[in-house]
Short mmCIF file of C-alpha atoms in Angstrom, two decimals:
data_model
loop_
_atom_site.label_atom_id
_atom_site.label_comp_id
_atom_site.label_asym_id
_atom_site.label_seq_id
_atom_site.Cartn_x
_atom_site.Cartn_y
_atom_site.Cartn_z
CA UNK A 981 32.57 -26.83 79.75
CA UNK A 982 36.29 -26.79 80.27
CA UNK A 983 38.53 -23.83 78.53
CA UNK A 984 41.50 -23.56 77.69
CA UNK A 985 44.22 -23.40 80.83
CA UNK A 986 47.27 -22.39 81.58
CA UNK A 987 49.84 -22.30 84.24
CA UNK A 988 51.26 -20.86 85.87
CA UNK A 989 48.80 -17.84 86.15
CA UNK A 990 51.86 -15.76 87.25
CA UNK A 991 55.77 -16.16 86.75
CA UNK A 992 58.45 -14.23 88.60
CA UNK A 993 61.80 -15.39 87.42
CA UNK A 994 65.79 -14.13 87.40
CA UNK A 995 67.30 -12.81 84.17
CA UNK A 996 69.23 -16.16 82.67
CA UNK A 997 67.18 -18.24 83.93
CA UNK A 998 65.12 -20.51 81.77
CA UNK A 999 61.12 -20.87 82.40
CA UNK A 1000 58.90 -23.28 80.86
CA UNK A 1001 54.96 -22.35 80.51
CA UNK A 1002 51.97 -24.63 79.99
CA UNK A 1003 49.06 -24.51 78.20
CA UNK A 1004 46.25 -27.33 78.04
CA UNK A 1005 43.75 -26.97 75.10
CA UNK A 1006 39.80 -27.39 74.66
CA UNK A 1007 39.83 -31.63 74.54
CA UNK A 1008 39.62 -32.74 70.58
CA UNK A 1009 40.70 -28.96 69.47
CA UNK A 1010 43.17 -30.37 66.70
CA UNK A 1011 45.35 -26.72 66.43
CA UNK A 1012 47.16 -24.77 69.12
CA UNK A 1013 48.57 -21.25 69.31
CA UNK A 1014 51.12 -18.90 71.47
CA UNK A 1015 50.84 -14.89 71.27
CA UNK A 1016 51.99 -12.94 73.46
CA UNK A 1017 51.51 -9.74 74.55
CA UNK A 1018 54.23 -7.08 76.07
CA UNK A 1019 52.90 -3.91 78.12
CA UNK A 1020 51.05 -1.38 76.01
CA UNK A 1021 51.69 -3.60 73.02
CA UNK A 1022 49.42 -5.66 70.73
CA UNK A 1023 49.05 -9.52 70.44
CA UNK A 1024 52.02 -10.85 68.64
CA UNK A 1025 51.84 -14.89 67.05
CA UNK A 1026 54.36 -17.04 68.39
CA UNK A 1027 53.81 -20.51 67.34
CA UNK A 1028 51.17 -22.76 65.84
CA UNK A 1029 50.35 -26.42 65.72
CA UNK A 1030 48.14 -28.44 64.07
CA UNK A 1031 47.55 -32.34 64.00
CA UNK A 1032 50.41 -34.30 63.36
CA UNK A 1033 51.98 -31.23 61.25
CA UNK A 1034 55.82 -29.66 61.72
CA UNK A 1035 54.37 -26.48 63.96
CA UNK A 1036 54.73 -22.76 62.20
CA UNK A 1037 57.60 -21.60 64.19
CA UNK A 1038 57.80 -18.34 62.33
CA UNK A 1039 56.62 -16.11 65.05
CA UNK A 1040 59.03 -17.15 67.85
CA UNK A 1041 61.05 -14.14 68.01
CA UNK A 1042 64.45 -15.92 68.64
CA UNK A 1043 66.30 -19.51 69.26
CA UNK A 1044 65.68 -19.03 72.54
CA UNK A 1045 61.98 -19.67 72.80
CA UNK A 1046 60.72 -23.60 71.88
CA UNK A 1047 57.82 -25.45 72.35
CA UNK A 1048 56.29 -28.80 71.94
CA UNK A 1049 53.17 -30.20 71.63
CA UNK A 1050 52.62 -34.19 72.92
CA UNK A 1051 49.82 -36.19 72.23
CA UNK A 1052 48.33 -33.63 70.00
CA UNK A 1053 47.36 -31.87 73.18
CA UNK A 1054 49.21 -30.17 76.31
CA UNK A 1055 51.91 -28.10 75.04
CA UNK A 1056 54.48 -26.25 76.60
CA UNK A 1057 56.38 -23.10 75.91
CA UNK A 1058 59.91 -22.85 76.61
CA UNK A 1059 62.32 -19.70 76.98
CA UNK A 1060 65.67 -20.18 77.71
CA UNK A 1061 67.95 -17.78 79.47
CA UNK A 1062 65.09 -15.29 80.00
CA UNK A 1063 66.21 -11.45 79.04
CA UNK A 1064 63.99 -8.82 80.49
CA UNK A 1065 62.53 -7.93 77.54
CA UNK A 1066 60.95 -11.85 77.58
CA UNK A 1067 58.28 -10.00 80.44
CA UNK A 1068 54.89 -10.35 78.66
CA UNK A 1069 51.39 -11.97 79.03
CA UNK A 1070 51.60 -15.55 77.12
CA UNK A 1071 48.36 -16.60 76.02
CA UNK A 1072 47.90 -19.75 74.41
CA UNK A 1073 44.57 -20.52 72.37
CA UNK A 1074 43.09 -23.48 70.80
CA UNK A 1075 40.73 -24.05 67.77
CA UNK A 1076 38.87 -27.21 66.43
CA UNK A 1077 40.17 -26.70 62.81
CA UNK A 1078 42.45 -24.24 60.97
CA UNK A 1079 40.67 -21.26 60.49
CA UNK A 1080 37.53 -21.95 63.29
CA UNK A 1081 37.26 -19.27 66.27
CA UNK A 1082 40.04 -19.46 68.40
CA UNK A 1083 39.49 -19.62 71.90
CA UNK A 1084 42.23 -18.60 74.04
CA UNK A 1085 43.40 -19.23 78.08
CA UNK A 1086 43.60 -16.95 80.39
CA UNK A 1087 47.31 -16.01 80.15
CA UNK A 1088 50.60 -16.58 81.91
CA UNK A 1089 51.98 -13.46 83.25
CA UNK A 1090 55.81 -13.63 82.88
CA UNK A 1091 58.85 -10.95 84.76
CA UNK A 1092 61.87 -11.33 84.58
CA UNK A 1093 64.06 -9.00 87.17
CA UNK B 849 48.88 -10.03 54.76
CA UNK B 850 45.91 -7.71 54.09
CA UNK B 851 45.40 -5.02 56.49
CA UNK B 852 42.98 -3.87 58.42
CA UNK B 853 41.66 0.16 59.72
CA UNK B 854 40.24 0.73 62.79
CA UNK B 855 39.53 4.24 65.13
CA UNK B 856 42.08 3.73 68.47
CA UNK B 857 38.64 4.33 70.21
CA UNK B 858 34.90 4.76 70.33
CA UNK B 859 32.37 5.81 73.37
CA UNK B 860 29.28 4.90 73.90
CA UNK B 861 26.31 5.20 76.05
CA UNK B 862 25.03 1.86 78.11
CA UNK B 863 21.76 0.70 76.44
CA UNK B 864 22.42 2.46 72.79
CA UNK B 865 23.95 0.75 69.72
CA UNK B 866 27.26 0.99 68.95
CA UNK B 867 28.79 0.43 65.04
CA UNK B 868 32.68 -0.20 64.93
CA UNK B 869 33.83 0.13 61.74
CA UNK B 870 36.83 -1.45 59.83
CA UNK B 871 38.33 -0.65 56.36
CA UNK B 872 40.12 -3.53 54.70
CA UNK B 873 40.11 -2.65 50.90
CA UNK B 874 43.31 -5.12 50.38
CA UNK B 875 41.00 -8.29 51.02
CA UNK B 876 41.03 -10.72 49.22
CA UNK B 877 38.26 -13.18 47.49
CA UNK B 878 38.81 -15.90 50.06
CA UNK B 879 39.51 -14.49 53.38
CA UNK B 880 37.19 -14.25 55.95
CA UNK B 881 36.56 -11.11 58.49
CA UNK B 882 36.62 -11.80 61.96
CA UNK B 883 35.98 -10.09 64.97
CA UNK B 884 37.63 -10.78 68.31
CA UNK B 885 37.26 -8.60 71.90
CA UNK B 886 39.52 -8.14 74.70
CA UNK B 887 38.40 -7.03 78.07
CA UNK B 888 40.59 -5.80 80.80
CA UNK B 889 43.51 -8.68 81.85
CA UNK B 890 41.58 -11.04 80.08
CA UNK B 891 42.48 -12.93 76.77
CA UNK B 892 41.30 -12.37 73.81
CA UNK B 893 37.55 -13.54 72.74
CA UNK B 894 35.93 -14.11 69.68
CA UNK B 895 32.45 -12.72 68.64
CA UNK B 896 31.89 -13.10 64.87
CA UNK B 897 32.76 -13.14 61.40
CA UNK B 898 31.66 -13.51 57.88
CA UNK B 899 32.91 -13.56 54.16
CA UNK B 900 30.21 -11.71 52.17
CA UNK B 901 26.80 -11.87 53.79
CA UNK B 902 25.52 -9.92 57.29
CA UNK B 903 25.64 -12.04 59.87
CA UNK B 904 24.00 -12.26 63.45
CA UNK B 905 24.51 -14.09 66.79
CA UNK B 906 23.67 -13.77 70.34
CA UNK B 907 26.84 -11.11 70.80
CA UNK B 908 26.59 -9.02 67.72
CA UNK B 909 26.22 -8.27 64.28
CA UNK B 910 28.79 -8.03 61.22
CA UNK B 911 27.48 -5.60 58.75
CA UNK B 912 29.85 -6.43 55.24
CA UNK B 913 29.97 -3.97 52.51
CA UNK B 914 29.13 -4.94 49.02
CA UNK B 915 32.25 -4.51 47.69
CA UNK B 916 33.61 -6.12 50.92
CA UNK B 917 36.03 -3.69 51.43
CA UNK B 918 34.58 -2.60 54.95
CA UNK B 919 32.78 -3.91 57.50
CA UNK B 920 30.78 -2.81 60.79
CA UNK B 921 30.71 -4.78 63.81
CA UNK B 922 27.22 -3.64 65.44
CA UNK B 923 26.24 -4.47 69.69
CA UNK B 924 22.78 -3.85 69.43
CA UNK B 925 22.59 -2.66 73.25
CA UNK B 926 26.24 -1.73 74.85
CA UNK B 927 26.54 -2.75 78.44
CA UNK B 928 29.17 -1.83 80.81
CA UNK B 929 30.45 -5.58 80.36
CA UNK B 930 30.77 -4.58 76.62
CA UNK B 931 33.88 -2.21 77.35
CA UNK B 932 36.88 -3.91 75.69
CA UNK B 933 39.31 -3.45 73.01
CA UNK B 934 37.88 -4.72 69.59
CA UNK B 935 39.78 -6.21 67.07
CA UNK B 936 39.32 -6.37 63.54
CA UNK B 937 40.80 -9.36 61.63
CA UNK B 938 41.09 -11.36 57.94
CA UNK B 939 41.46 -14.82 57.89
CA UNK B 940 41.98 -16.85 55.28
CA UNK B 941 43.85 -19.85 53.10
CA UNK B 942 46.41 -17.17 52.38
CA UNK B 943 46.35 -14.92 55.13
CA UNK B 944 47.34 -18.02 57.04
CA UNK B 945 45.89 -19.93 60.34
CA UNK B 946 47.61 -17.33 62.84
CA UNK B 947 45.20 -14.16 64.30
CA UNK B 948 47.21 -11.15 63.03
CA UNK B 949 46.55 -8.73 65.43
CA UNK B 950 46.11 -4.73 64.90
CA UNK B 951 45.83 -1.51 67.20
CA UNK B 952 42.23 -2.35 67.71
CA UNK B 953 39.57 0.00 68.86
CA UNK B 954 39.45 0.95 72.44
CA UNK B 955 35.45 0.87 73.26
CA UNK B 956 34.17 2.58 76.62
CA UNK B 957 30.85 2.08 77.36
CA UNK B 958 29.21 5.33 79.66
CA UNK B 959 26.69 4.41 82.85
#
């Protein structure tokens, strides 16, 4: 069956510039996540939705980063005015409940020059 | 949030067992250890957990102490597929609905 996606697979963008990154979930996974994951670095949470809930922003390491999540299913990650040190792997993952397995996407690759 | 121990890495030959081990004497009553892989430039993928009894499925199986305050993820045959970085986790009402991701051990499987 379908996984999770994400797109793009790979994004190449210019310092200040702002980037917005997709992820569509499992279909009827009620809760949606964002790590990412910097070279040589471990997973880090980023944001988390569930249902009709106000998300958990508390991961998102500054004002600049935002996402939304419509219909209770694609969601998108935002980061605006990109620094360098934005460059990471964002992985987005999806789970039926709170606390089931999380399966997660394959990953958007973002650098920023 | 309760921590978790791992080794930075383990070897193993292909076709033998392999136990990865995880301290977490911090856990608490109600959370939930889980066990998630990583192979190379791929996301993360889940394989198993448990609260207090062993448990089995097709990928592995998640040997818990009595006491609960370690645990032993076991691949009953390693394959060269198996080679991944393996991540110990606790989940739980208080712990939260995020993955809280450690150091992880660094498994390579030998031909």
């Amino acid at each position: 069956g379908a996984g999770v996606s994400q797109s793009p697979s790979n994004k190449v963008t210019e310092k200040g510039k702002d980037v917005e990154l997709r992820c569509d979930p499992i279909s009827g996974h009620t809760a949606l996540y964002w790590y990412r994951q910097s070279l040589g670095q471990g997973l880090e949470f980023l944001i988390y939705f569930q249902g009709n809930s106000a998300p958990d922003k508390s991961g998102l390491p500054s004002d600049r980063f935002s996402a939304e999540r419509t219909g209770g299913s694609v969601s998108t990650l935002t980061i605006q005015r990109t620094q360098q040190e934005d460059s990471a792997v964002y992985l987005c993952a999806s789970s039926l409940e709170v606390l089931d397995e999380q399966y997660f996407g394959p990953g958007t690759r973002l650098t920023v020059t | 949030d309760a921590k978790t121990t791992q080794p930075n890495s383990m070897e193993s030959n292909e076709e033998e067992p392999v136990h990865l081990p995880c301290n977490h004497s911090t856990i608490s009553g109600t959370d939930y250890i889980h066990w998630y892989r990583q192979l190379p430039s791929q996301g993360p993928e889940y394989v198993i957990h448990g609260l207090t009894s062993n448990v089995n499925n097709r990928m592995a199986s998640l040997a818990i102490a009595e006491d609960r305050k370690s645990s032993t993820l076991i691949l009953h045959r390693a394959t060269l597929r198996d080679a991944a970085v393996y991540y110990c986790i606790l989940r739980g009402w208080t712990s939260g609905s995020r993955l809280t991701f450690g150091e992880g051990t660094q498994l390579t499987v030998n031909p």
